[in-house]
Amino acid sequence: MEQLTSYIAGNWYYGTGAARTISSALIGTPLYQVNADGIDTASLLEYGREKGTKALSSMTFLERAKMLKDLAKYLLTRKEEFYQLSHHSGATRIDSWIDIEGGISTLFNYSSLANKELPNDVIWPEDELIPLSKEGGFAARHFLTSKTGIALHINAYNFPCWGMLEKLAPTWLAGVAAIIKPATDTAYLTQAMVKAMTESGLLPEGAIQLICGSVGDMFEHLDYQDVVTFTGSAETGQRLKLHHQITKKSIPFTMEADSLNCAILGSDVTPEMPEFKLFIREVVREITIKAGQKCTAIRRAIVPEHLMNDVADALVAKLAQVKVGDPANKEVTMGALVSQSQVTDVREKVASLLASCQLLTGGNEASFTIMGSSEGAYYPPTLLRCDHPLEREDVHSIEAFGPVCTLMPYRDLNEAILIARKGQGSLVGSLVTASGQVAAQLALALGSSHGRLHVLNEESAKESTGHGSPLPMLVHGGPGRAGGGEEMGGLRSVKHYMQRTAIQGSPSMLASIGREWVRGAETTGDLVHPFRKYFEDLSLGERLTTARRTVTEADIVNFGCLSGDHFYAHMDKISAAESIFGERVAHGYFVISAAAGLFVQAAPGPVIANYGMENLRFIEPVKIGDTIQVHLTCKKKIKKHQRSAEEQAQGVVAWDVDVKNQHGKSVALYTIMTLVARKQGDY
């Protein structure tokens, strides 16, 4: 039997104590022995901090983003290795696709988010300058920097790849190294992917370590710069969260726990409507995908009282078509649970639920055809019915973590809301309705108890990713029983591994610290127009002060005719006199067009294109006879990765634009983004 090794301080390690055996979920035969006893956890942590985090934090956000993208591409080339191993966990090809390629896609997604929104630097200015004094010489800004510790990721057995990668992507993007502790039952798949990562040569030393087995006394050696993230049962999570070292050192602890998620069929839906079929499809899918072993699975199906029999009949009919067995058989549509111990756990939970429920199909005594070995960890798709959900607490507290769902009725939407809330906090809830009014009422009432709400109707169904599909750009977490954490959520999750610091000082000092110019900071000038300069030659704070232009009545009339904008404040002398302006004023878009005419260098040069404008504000009206002038300042530079030797090397330059009138007052403020050629490429 193969020994499942851990990856510690750059070496593969197998423990010295008693081993635990991992068996195939399909046929019950032993696959691996697991043992991590004897690891020096203090040294392991220090290695990650000193090697991995120091190396990652010295890389810029965009360098880390490129690392994620390159690693994702590499892992895709080896995906079939992972699919073969995933088969032993009882997963179908679709189940494995969610875990393997779904997980890899999070690396792509976070790489893309970073390239769009993060600076090419190691410090992240989180907001704009906050003035703290009357004259503007004292201000503040919030900055994010990488923690100097390490992230310990404790993952559940149901998604050995995705569960790891969804945490690694934001952790590495934040510049922090990680220790992965997978659940033992499927640790072999996590280990295979970690081994592939180490063989890729794309990660700095110490960026990742892996413990297959117990973490031993690691919690005793955690420090305040470290972070712990946990996915699993609420009971285990709460116990770890209360560890004395976590509380003593105020160590951030993010928990994502299994919850009793619900799906509500709207009171507007009838059996003839498409939404009825969508509800049936969604519930059946969540019962059977991963054999119901998903933290987001629908455990409670809440439907209008008068539709209970219709929904029950439809669900039972669909579940009768499910083929249970070895996914190697192409007819199989639902695989095995991960282990015999998990089957035992589900059986015990179903038995407890039957004290309050009626069995509609499946269950512990069901006779069902297994298209596979009788030694496999199989359990039938099971539907229960609870007719009095407001009177029974067990249906809202006991979770059978397998292919099990309970059907329950409501008399009106207020009662549906009460039933849903009895779950005490959920990762996700689905609202299936054709009525915007029903959706609005449910969403407003249930938002506080859900991390995500999936509103499904005929229109969204064409492209919906479904109830149980967390997406990298959206929050994955929920309140109460769900743990109160946010494992994903786009760039929000990156901030979990960084420290936010409010830095006070002069604008020039804050510009030096954040390595981007802010209003009020020192500027420099040059005889050479900035649009004649290549990316490398531009300096932050470099300013162009333009010539002046006096706005005439002809300008306003001509712009109105050209644009078709004949708004009265620009074109109607009498109405404008009665307005807040007191007279006709120039179009705001004329002002910024005229400003561009003042600062743009017309001849060909290093500037390739203007591709965006941000934070436009019109501060003061520009009237006939007013004179405008522009201050154009180099605010920020972002070097873009050159994808091929043939592509023009380039970078993005953000320019602060301040349009002033003859009194020196700002009339328009905004930022423009230009693509600027680089003299030297990456190839």
PDB file of C-alpha atoms in Angstrom, residues 276-553:
ATOM      1  CA  PHE A 276     -41.744  24.937 -11.661  1.00  0.00           C
ATOM      2  CA  LYS A 277     -39.567  22.689 -13.809  1.00  0.00           C
ATOM      3  CA  LEU A 278     -36.509  24.799 -12.995  1.00  0.00           C
ATOM      4  CA  PHE A 279     -37.125  24.315  -9.277  1.00  0.00           C
ATOM      5  CA  ILE A 280     -37.403  20.540  -9.696  1.00  0.00           C
ATOM      6  CA  ARG A 281     -34.248  20.451 -11.808  1.00  0.00           C
ATOM      7  CA  GLU A 282     -32.262  22.553  -9.330  1.00  0.00           C
ATOM      8  CA  VAL A 283     -33.259  20.490  -6.283  1.00  0.00           C
ATOM      9  CA  VAL A 284     -32.523  17.164  -8.020  1.00  0.00           C
ATOM     10  CA  ARG A 285     -29.173  18.450  -9.223  1.00  0.00           C
ATOM     11  CA  GLU A 286     -28.160  19.566  -5.741  1.00  0.00           C
ATOM     12  CA  ILE A 287     -29.184  16.205  -4.256  1.00  0.00           C
ATOM     13  CA  THR A 288     -27.136  14.199  -6.743  1.00  0.00           C
ATOM     14  CA  ILE A 289     -24.052  16.286  -7.673  1.00  0.00           C
ATOM     15  CA  LYS A 290     -21.115  15.022  -5.586  1.00  0.00           C
ATOM     16  CA  ALA A 291     -23.713  12.625  -4.070  1.00  0.00           C
ATOM     17  CA  GLY A 292     -24.995  15.611  -2.090  1.00  0.00           C
ATOM     18  CA  GLN A 293     -21.621  16.138  -0.386  1.00  0.00           C
ATOM     19  CA  LYS A 294     -21.533  19.878  -0.940  1.00  0.00           C
ATOM     20  CA  CYS A 295     -21.545  22.638   1.640  1.00  0.00           C
ATOM     21  CA  THR A 296     -23.885  24.541  -0.694  1.00  0.00           C
ATOM     22  CA  ALA A 297     -26.332  21.664  -1.362  1.00  0.00           C
ATOM     23  CA  ILE A 298     -30.067  22.289  -1.000  1.00  0.00           C
ATOM     24  CA  ARG A 299     -31.116  20.611   2.260  1.00  0.00           C
ATOM     25  CA  ARG A 300     -34.544  22.247   2.602  1.00  0.00           C
ATOM     26  CA  ALA A 301     -36.957  22.674  -0.324  1.00  0.00           C
ATOM     27  CA  ILE A 302     -39.614  25.187   0.765  1.00  0.00           C
ATOM     28  CA  VAL A 303     -42.748  25.277  -1.413  1.00  0.00           C
ATOM     29  CA  PRO A 304     -46.311  26.697  -1.315  1.00  0.00           C
ATOM     30  CA  GLU A 305     -48.582  24.426   0.701  1.00  0.00           C
ATOM     31  CA  HIS A 306     -50.978  23.809  -2.181  1.00  0.00           C
ATOM     32  CA  LEU A 307     -48.093  22.606  -4.400  1.00  0.00           C
ATOM     33  CA  MET A 308     -46.599  20.093  -1.955  1.00  0.00           C
ATOM     34  CA  ASN A 309     -47.995  17.012  -3.666  1.00  0.00           C
ATOM     35  CA  ASP A 310     -47.131  18.280  -7.156  1.00  0.00           C
ATOM     36  CA  VAL A 311     -43.552  19.032  -6.140  1.00  0.00           C
ATOM     37  CA  ALA A 312     -43.208  15.744  -4.226  1.00  0.00           C
ATOM     38  CA  ASP A 313     -44.436  13.714  -7.171  1.00  0.00           C
ATOM     39  CA  ALA A 314     -42.162  15.504  -9.604  1.00  0.00           C
ATOM     40  CA  LEU A 315     -39.086  15.135  -7.398  1.00  0.00           C
ATOM     41  CA  VAL A 316     -39.716  11.457  -6.681  1.00  0.00           C
ATOM     42  CA  ALA A 317     -40.168  10.779 -10.409  1.00  0.00           C
ATOM     43  CA  LYS A 318     -36.897  12.523 -11.285  1.00  0.00           C
ATOM     44  CA  LEU A 319     -34.923  10.886  -8.482  1.00  0.00           C
ATOM     45  CA  ALA A 320     -36.182   7.469  -9.637  1.00  0.00           C
ATOM     46  CA  GLN A 321     -34.264   8.049 -12.875  1.00  0.00           C
ATOM     47  CA  VAL A 322     -30.930   8.544 -11.086  1.00  0.00           C
ATOM     48  CA  LYS A 323     -28.440   5.733 -11.709  1.00  0.00           C
ATOM     49  CA  VAL A 324     -26.184   5.104  -8.696  1.00  0.00           C
ATOM     50  CA  GLY A 325     -22.842   3.378  -9.013  1.00  0.00           C
ATOM     51  CA  ASP A 326     -19.294   3.434 -10.322  1.00  0.00           C
ATOM     52  CA  PRO A 327     -18.853   6.541 -12.534  1.00  0.00           C
ATOM     53  CA  ALA A 328     -16.749   4.429 -14.914  1.00  0.00           C
ATOM     54  CA  ASN A 329     -20.102   3.116 -16.111  1.00  0.00           C
ATOM     55  CA  LYS A 330     -21.440   5.717 -18.566  1.00  0.00           C
ATOM     56  CA  GLU A 331     -25.009   5.128 -17.412  1.00  0.00           C
ATOM     57  CA  VAL A 332     -24.207   6.207 -13.853  1.00  0.00           C
ATOM     58  CA  THR A 333     -25.402   9.711 -12.917  1.00  0.00           C
ATOM     59  CA  MET A 334     -24.555   9.698  -9.187  1.00  0.00           C
ATOM     60  CA  GLY A 335     -21.429   8.247  -7.627  1.00  0.00           C
ATOM     61  CA  ALA A 336     -20.528   7.067  -4.146  1.00  0.00           C
ATOM     62  CA  LEU A 337     -20.088   8.903  -0.885  1.00  0.00           C
ATOM     63  CA  VAL A 338     -16.468   9.399   0.035  1.00  0.00           C
ATOM     64  CA  SER A 339     -16.256   6.549   2.574  1.00  0.00           C
ATOM     65  CA  GLN A 340     -18.205   3.940   4.499  1.00  0.00           C
ATOM     66  CA  SER A 341     -17.931   6.109   7.604  1.00  0.00           C
ATOM     67  CA  GLN A 342     -19.696   8.872   5.709  1.00  0.00           C
ATOM     68  CA  VAL A 343     -22.452   6.437   4.730  1.00  0.00           C
ATOM     69  CA  THR A 344     -22.851   5.558   8.403  1.00  0.00           C
ATOM     70  CA  ASP A 345     -23.066   9.227   9.324  1.00  0.00           C
ATOM     71  CA  VAL A 346     -25.743   9.917   6.699  1.00  0.00           C
ATOM     72  CA  ARG A 347     -27.755   6.887   7.812  1.00  0.00           C
ATOM     73  CA  GLU A 348     -27.681   8.095  11.411  1.00  0.00           C
ATOM     74  CA  LYS A 349     -28.764  11.619  10.447  1.00  0.00           C
ATOM     75  CA  VAL A 350     -31.602  10.336   8.249  1.00  0.00           C
ATOM     76  CA  ALA A 351     -32.819   8.130  11.086  1.00  0.00           C
ATOM     77  CA  SER A 352     -32.909  11.180  13.364  1.00  0.00           C
ATOM     78  CA  LEU A 353     -34.757  13.273  10.777  1.00  0.00           C
ATOM     79  CA  LEU A 354     -37.414  10.583  10.352  1.00  0.00           C
ATOM     80  CA  ALA A 355     -38.649  11.401  13.850  1.00  0.00           C
ATOM     81  CA  SER A 356     -40.163  14.526  12.286  1.00  0.00           C
ATOM     82  CA  CYS A 357     -40.430  13.567   8.634  1.00  0.00           C
ATOM     83  CA  GLN A 358     -42.122  11.200   6.248  1.00  0.00           C
ATOM     84  CA  LEU A 359     -39.895   9.253   3.859  1.00  0.00           C
ATOM     85  CA  LEU A 360     -40.873   9.830   0.219  1.00  0.00           C
ATOM     86  CA  THR A 361     -38.051   7.969  -1.512  1.00  0.00           C
ATOM     87  CA  GLY A 362     -34.659   6.458  -0.683  1.00  0.00           C
ATOM     88  CA  GLY A 363     -33.632   6.246   2.943  1.00  0.00           C
ATOM     89  CA  ASN A 364     -31.840   3.685   5.050  1.00  0.00           C
ATOM     90  CA  GLU A 365     -34.021   0.716   4.171  1.00  0.00           C
ATOM     91  CA  ALA A 366     -34.296   1.435   0.461  1.00  0.00           C
ATOM     92  CA  SER A 367     -33.624  -1.337  -1.997  1.00  0.00           C
ATOM     93  CA  PHE A 368     -31.838   0.246  -4.934  1.00  0.00           C
ATOM     94  CA  THR A 369     -29.723  -0.996  -7.810  1.00  0.00           C
ATOM     95  CA  ILE A 370     -26.010  -0.315  -7.490  1.00  0.00           C
ATOM     96  CA  MET A 371     -24.161  -0.244 -10.787  1.00  0.00           C
ATOM     97  CA  GLY A 372     -20.889  -1.063  -9.080  1.00  0.00           C
ATOM     98  CA  SER A 373     -19.335  -3.025  -6.240  1.00  0.00           C
ATOM     99  CA  SER A 374     -21.462  -3.857  -3.212  1.00  0.00           C
ATOM    100  CA  GLU A 375     -18.440  -2.796  -1.136  1.00  0.00           C
ATOM    101  CA  GLY A 376     -18.696   0.774  -2.394  1.00  0.00           C
ATOM    102  CA  ALA A 377     -19.889   3.683  -0.215  1.00  0.00           C
ATOM    103  CA  TYR A 378     -23.255   4.066  -1.905  1.00  0.00           C
ATOM    104  CA  TYR A 379     -26.412   5.684  -0.557  1.00  0.00           C
ATOM    105  CA  PRO A 380     -29.652   6.289  -2.477  1.00  0.00           C
ATOM    106  CA  PRO A 381     -30.991   9.763  -3.339  1.00  0.00           C
ATOM    107  CA  THR A 382     -33.375  10.491  -0.494  1.00  0.00           C
ATOM    108  CA  LEU A 383     -36.327  12.857  -0.194  1.00  0.00           C
ATOM    109  CA  LEU A 384     -38.068  13.517   3.127  1.00  0.00           C
ATOM    110  CA  ARG A 385     -41.244  15.476   3.845  1.00  0.00           C
ATOM    111  CA  CYS A 386     -41.905  17.585   6.937  1.00  0.00           C
ATOM    112  CA  ASP A 387     -45.425  19.021   7.025  1.00  0.00           C
ATOM    113  CA  HIS A 388     -44.931  21.168  10.141  1.00  0.00           C
ATOM    114  CA  PRO A 389     -41.518  22.862   9.702  1.00  0.00           C
ATOM    115  CA  LEU A 390     -42.263  25.712  12.111  1.00  0.00           C
ATOM    116  CA  GLU A 391     -42.931  23.230  14.907  1.00  0.00           C
ATOM    117  CA  ARG A 392     -39.919  20.970  14.350  1.00  0.00           C
ATOM    118  CA  GLU A 393     -36.377  22.145  15.113  1.00  0.00           C
ATOM    119  CA  ASP A 394     -34.481  19.032  14.008  1.00  0.00           C
ATOM    120  CA  VAL A 395     -35.147  19.629  10.268  1.00  0.00           C
ATOM    121  CA  HIS A 396     -33.365  22.993  10.664  1.00  0.00           C
ATOM    122  CA  SER A 397     -30.432  21.731  12.707  1.00  0.00           C
ATOM    123  CA  ILE A 398     -29.604  18.170  11.605  1.00  0.00           C
ATOM    124  CA  GLU A 399     -27.726  17.919   8.316  1.00  0.00           C
ATOM    125  CA  ALA A 400     -27.331  14.602   6.518  1.00  0.00           C
ATOM    126  CA  PHE A 401     -24.254  15.416   4.438  1.00  0.00           C
ATOM    127  CA  GLY A 402     -25.185  13.293   1.462  1.00  0.00           C
ATOM    128  CA  PRO A 403     -27.926  12.954  -1.198  1.00  0.00           C
ATOM    129  CA  VAL A 404     -30.697  14.020   1.190  1.00  0.00           C
ATOM    130  CA  CYS A 405     -33.238  16.856   1.061  1.00  0.00           C
ATOM    131  CA  THR A 406     -36.375  17.668   3.074  1.00  0.00           C
ATOM    132  CA  LEU A 407     -39.534  19.062   1.467  1.00  0.00           C
ATOM    133  CA  MET A 408     -41.549  21.506   3.595  1.00  0.00           C
ATOM    134  CA  PRO A 409     -44.617  23.727   2.984  1.00  0.00           C
ATOM    135  CA  TYR A 410     -45.428  27.383   3.615  1.00  0.00           C
ATOM    136  CA  ARG A 411     -48.782  29.171   3.628  1.00  0.00           C
ATOM    137  CA  ASP A 412     -47.590  32.669   2.661  1.00  0.00           C
ATOM    138  CA  LEU A 413     -44.286  34.417   1.974  1.00  0.00           C
ATOM    139  CA  ASN A 414     -43.908  35.592   5.555  1.00  0.00           C
ATOM    140  CA  GLU A 415     -44.041  31.971   6.675  1.00  0.00           C
ATOM    141  CA  ALA A 416     -41.531  30.981   3.972  1.00  0.00           C
ATOM    142  CA  ILE A 417     -39.190  33.619   5.360  1.00  0.00           C
ATOM    143  CA  LEU A 418     -39.578  32.296   8.916  1.00  0.00           C
ATOM    144  CA  ILE A 419     -38.842  28.743   7.772  1.00  0.00           C
ATOM    145  CA  ALA A 420     -35.749  29.802   5.810  1.00  0.00           C
ATOM    146  CA  ARG A 421     -34.401  31.816   8.741  1.00  0.00           C
ATOM    147  CA  LYS A 422     -34.687  28.826  11.065  1.00  0.00           C
ATOM    148  CA  GLY A 423     -31.575  27.476   9.353  1.00  0.00           C
ATOM    149  CA  GLN A 424     -29.629  30.019  11.469  1.00  0.00           C
ATOM    150  CA  GLY A 425     -27.505  31.307   8.605  1.00  0.00           C
ATOM    151  CA  SER A 426     -26.689  29.782   5.228  1.00  0.00           C
ATOM    152  CA  LEU A 427     -24.103  29.923   2.494  1.00  0.00           C
ATOM    153  CA  VAL A 428     -26.701  30.211  -0.261  1.00  0.00           C
ATOM    154  CA  GLY A 429     -30.427  30.223  -0.858  1.00  0.00           C
ATOM    155  CA  SER A 430     -32.280  29.925  -4.161  1.00  0.00           C
ATOM    156  CA  LEU A 431     -35.428  31.880  -4.943  1.00  0.00           C
ATOM    157  CA  VAL A 432     -37.297  30.417  -7.909  1.00  0.00           C
ATOM    158  CA  THR A 433     -39.961  32.845  -9.088  1.00  0.00           C
ATOM    159  CA  ALA A 434     -41.260  34.684 -12.133  1.00  0.00           C
ATOM    160  CA  SER A 435     -42.340  37.666 -10.020  1.00  0.00           C
ATOM    161  CA  GLY A 436     -40.013  40.578  -9.337  1.00  0.00           C
ATOM    162  CA  GLN A 437     -42.221  41.533  -6.402  1.00  0.00           C
ATOM    163  CA  VAL A 438     -41.880  38.085  -4.813  1.00  0.00           C
ATOM    164  CA  ALA A 439     -38.124  38.091  -5.429  1.00  0.00           C
ATOM    165  CA  ALA A 440     -37.753  41.567  -3.893  1.00  0.00           C
ATOM    166  CA  GLN A 441     -39.712  40.646  -0.758  1.00  0.00           C
ATOM    167  CA  LEU A 442     -37.755  37.428  -0.200  1.00  0.00           C
ATOM    168  CA  ALA A 443     -34.348  38.965  -0.981  1.00  0.00           C
ATOM    169  CA  LEU A 444     -34.864  41.876   1.402  1.00  0.00           C
ATOM    170  CA  ALA A 445     -35.980  39.566   4.210  1.00  0.00           C
ATOM    171  CA  LEU A 446     -33.386  36.826   3.670  1.00  0.00           C
ATOM    172  CA  GLY A 447     -30.306  38.858   2.767  1.00  0.00           C
ATOM    173  CA  SER A 448     -29.219  39.127   6.400  1.00  0.00           C
ATOM    174  CA  SER A 449     -29.118  35.350   6.843  1.00  0.00           C
ATOM    175  CA  HIS A 450     -27.454  34.348   3.559  1.00  0.00           C
ATOM    176  CA  GLY A 451     -24.047  34.869   2.029  1.00  0.00           C
ATOM    177  CA  ARG A 452     -25.463  34.508  -1.476  1.00  0.00           C
ATOM    178  CA  LEU A 453     -28.962  34.496  -2.991  1.00  0.00           C
ATOM    179  CA  HIS A 454     -29.556  32.813  -6.335  1.00  0.00           C
ATOM    180  CA  VAL A 455     -32.666  34.187  -8.052  1.00  0.00           C
ATOM    181  CA  LEU A 456     -33.787  31.823 -10.797  1.00  0.00           C
ATOM    182  CA  ASN A 457     -36.404  32.361 -13.483  1.00  0.00           C
ATOM    183  CA  GLU A 458     -36.876  31.434 -17.135  1.00  0.00           C
ATOM    184  CA  GLU A 459     -34.671  34.305 -18.298  1.00  0.00           C
ATOM    185  CA  SER A 460     -31.658  33.721 -16.040  1.00  0.00           C
ATOM    186  CA  ALA A 461     -31.858  29.918 -16.384  1.00  0.00           C
ATOM    187  CA  LYS A 462     -30.347  30.120 -19.866  1.00  0.00           C
ATOM    188  CA  GLU A 463     -26.987  31.156 -18.428  1.00  0.00           C
ATOM    189  CA  SER A 464     -27.241  30.559 -14.681  1.00  0.00           C
ATOM    190  CA  THR A 465     -24.370  28.627 -13.092  1.00  0.00           C
ATOM    191  CA  GLY A 466     -26.831  27.192 -10.577  1.00  0.00           C
ATOM    192  CA  HIS A 467     -27.569  27.221  -6.877  1.00  0.00           C
ATOM    193  CA  GLY A 468     -24.441  25.425  -5.721  1.00  0.00           C
ATOM    194  CA  SER A 469     -21.730  27.087  -7.815  1.00  0.00           C
ATOM    195  CA  PRO A 470     -19.626  29.618  -5.868  1.00  0.00           C
ATOM    196  CA  LEU A 471     -17.854  32.006  -8.248  1.00  0.00           C
ATOM    197  CA  PRO A 472     -14.430  33.560  -7.517  1.00  0.00           C
ATOM    198  CA  MET A 473     -15.662  37.122  -7.920  1.00  0.00           C
ATOM    199  CA  LEU A 474     -18.529  36.600  -5.461  1.00  0.00           C
ATOM    200  CA  VAL A 475     -18.548  36.071  -1.707  1.00  0.00           C
ATOM    201  CA  HIS A 476     -18.387  32.427  -0.665  1.00  0.00           C
ATOM    202  CA  GLY A 477     -19.426  32.330   2.948  1.00  0.00           C
ATOM    203  CA  GLY A 478     -22.378  33.169   5.096  1.00  0.00           C
ATOM    204  CA  PRO A 479     -23.491  34.241   8.583  1.00  0.00           C
ATOM    205  CA  GLY A 480     -24.342  32.172  11.641  1.00  0.00           C
ATOM    206  CA  ARG A 481     -24.192  28.431  11.123  1.00  0.00           C
ATOM    207  CA  ALA A 482     -22.352  28.986   7.814  1.00  0.00           C
ATOM    208  CA  GLY A 483     -19.363  30.299   9.772  1.00  0.00           C
ATOM    209  CA  GLY A 484     -19.411  34.053   9.253  1.00  0.00           C
ATOM    210  CA  GLY A 485     -16.493  33.966   6.815  1.00  0.00           C
ATOM    211  CA  GLU A 486     -15.845  35.016   3.231  1.00  0.00           C
ATOM    212  CA  GLU A 487     -13.484  32.605   1.494  1.00  0.00           C
ATOM    213  CA  MET A 488     -13.824  34.312  -1.839  1.00  0.00           C
ATOM    214  CA  GLY A 489     -15.401  37.515  -3.073  1.00  0.00           C
ATOM    215  CA  GLY A 490     -13.012  38.852  -5.655  1.00  0.00           C
ATOM    216  CA  LEU A 491     -10.334  41.157  -4.312  1.00  0.00           C
ATOM    217  CA  ARG A 492     -12.133  41.362  -0.956  1.00  0.00           C
ATOM    218  CA  SER A 493     -10.722  37.947  -0.085  1.00  0.00           C
ATOM    219  CA  VAL A 494      -7.163  39.073  -0.870  1.00  0.00           C
ATOM    220  CA  LYS A 495      -7.485  41.620   1.922  1.00  0.00           C
ATOM    221  CA  HIS A 496      -7.959  38.816   4.499  1.00  0.00           C
ATOM    222  CA  TYR A 497      -4.222  38.108   4.160  1.00  0.00           C
ATOM    223  CA  MET A 498      -3.075  41.730   4.245  1.00  0.00           C
ATOM    224  CA  GLN A 499      -2.840  44.446   6.878  1.00  0.00           C
ATOM    225  CA  ARG A 500      -4.737  47.695   6.402  1.00  0.00           C
ATOM    226  CA  THR A 501      -2.840  50.689   7.794  1.00  0.00           C
ATOM    227  CA  ALA A 502      -4.014  54.311   7.899  1.00  0.00           C
ATOM    228  CA  ILE A 503      -0.938  56.395   7.122  1.00  0.00           C
ATOM    229  CA  GLN A 504      -0.988  60.110   7.901  1.00  0.00           C
ATOM    230  CA  GLY A 505       1.330  62.749   6.537  1.00  0.00           C
ATOM    231  CA  SER A 506       1.780  65.362   3.845  1.00  0.00           C
ATOM    232  CA  PRO A 507       0.455  64.592   0.348  1.00  0.00           C
ATOM    233  CA  SER A 508       4.028  64.385  -0.932  1.00  0.00           C
ATOM    234  CA  MET A 509       4.976  61.851   1.733  1.00  0.00           C
ATOM    235  CA  LEU A 510       1.875  59.770   0.988  1.00  0.00           C
ATOM    236  CA  ALA A 511       2.724  59.889  -2.706  1.00  0.00           C
ATOM    237  CA  SER A 512       6.220  58.573  -1.961  1.00  0.00           C
ATOM    238  CA  ILE A 513       4.884  55.773   0.223  1.00  0.00           C
ATOM    239  CA  GLY A 514       2.146  54.690  -2.194  1.00  0.00           C
ATOM    240  CA  ARG A 515       4.319  55.230  -5.271  1.00  0.00           C
ATOM    241  CA  GLU A 516       1.525  57.095  -7.021  1.00  0.00           C
ATOM    242  CA  TRP A 517       0.938  60.826  -7.199  1.00  0.00           C
ATOM    243  CA  VAL A 518      -1.945  62.342  -5.196  1.00  0.00           C
ATOM    244  CA  ARG A 519      -3.435  65.824  -5.421  1.00  0.00           C
ATOM    245  CA  GLY A 520      -1.523  68.280  -3.285  1.00  0.00           C
ATOM    246  CA  ALA A 521       1.802  66.438  -3.666  1.00  0.00           C
ATOM    247  CA  GLU A 522       4.851  67.985  -5.274  1.00  0.00           C
ATOM    248  CA  THR A 523       5.013  68.117  -9.071  1.00  0.00           C
ATOM    249  CA  THR A 524       7.771  68.501 -11.630  1.00  0.00           C
ATOM    250  CA  GLY A 525       7.831  69.990 -15.103  1.00  0.00           C
ATOM    251  CA  ASP A 526       9.690  69.322 -18.323  1.00  0.00           C
ATOM    252  CA  LEU A 527      10.052  71.113 -21.629  1.00  0.00           C
ATOM    253  CA  VAL A 528       9.280  67.846 -23.409  1.00  0.00           C
ATOM    254  CA  HIS A 529       5.535  67.190 -23.712  1.00  0.00           C
ATOM    255  CA  PRO A 530       4.651  64.068 -21.652  1.00  0.00           C
ATOM    256  CA  PHE A 531       2.876  62.509 -24.655  1.00  0.00           C
ATOM    257  CA  ARG A 532       6.251  62.542 -26.436  1.00  0.00           C
ATOM    258  CA  LYS A 533       7.768  60.289 -23.771  1.00  0.00           C
ATOM    259  CA  TYR A 534       7.971  56.514 -23.555  1.00  0.00           C
ATOM    260  CA  PHE A 535       6.609  54.706 -20.513  1.00  0.00           C
ATOM    261  CA  GLU A 536      10.043  54.371 -18.872  1.00  0.00           C
ATOM    262  CA  ASP A 537      10.796  58.097 -19.227  1.00  0.00           C
ATOM    263  CA  LEU A 538       7.692  59.374 -17.475  1.00  0.00           C
ATOM    264  CA  SER A 539       8.022  60.360 -13.818  1.00  0.00           C
ATOM    265  CA  LEU A 540       5.277  60.258 -11.229  1.00  0.00           C
ATOM    266  CA  GLY A 541       4.188  63.808 -10.451  1.00  0.00           C
ATOM    267  CA  GLU A 542       5.333  65.094 -13.826  1.00  0.00           C
ATOM    268  CA  ARG A 543       2.917  67.881 -14.782  1.00  0.00           C
ATOM    269  CA  LEU A 544       1.931  69.674 -17.955  1.00  0.00           C
ATOM    270  CA  THR A 545       0.218  73.048 -17.575  1.00  0.00           C
ATOM    271  CA  THR A 546      -1.512  73.881 -20.844  1.00  0.00           C
ATOM    272  CA  ALA A 547      -2.330  77.055 -22.699  1.00  0.00           C
ATOM    273  CA  ARG A 548      -5.682  78.711 -21.967  1.00  0.00           C
ATOM    274  CA  ARG A 549      -8.937  78.748 -23.922  1.00  0.00           C
ATOM    275  CA  THR A 550     -11.843  81.159 -23.567  1.00  0.00           C
ATOM    276  CA  VAL A 551     -15.253  79.583 -24.039  1.00  0.00           C
ATOM    277  CA  THR A 552     -17.523  81.437 -26.478  1.00  0.00           C
ATOM    278  CA  GLU A 553     -21.203  81.289 -27.328  1.00  0.00           C
TER     279      GLU A 553
END
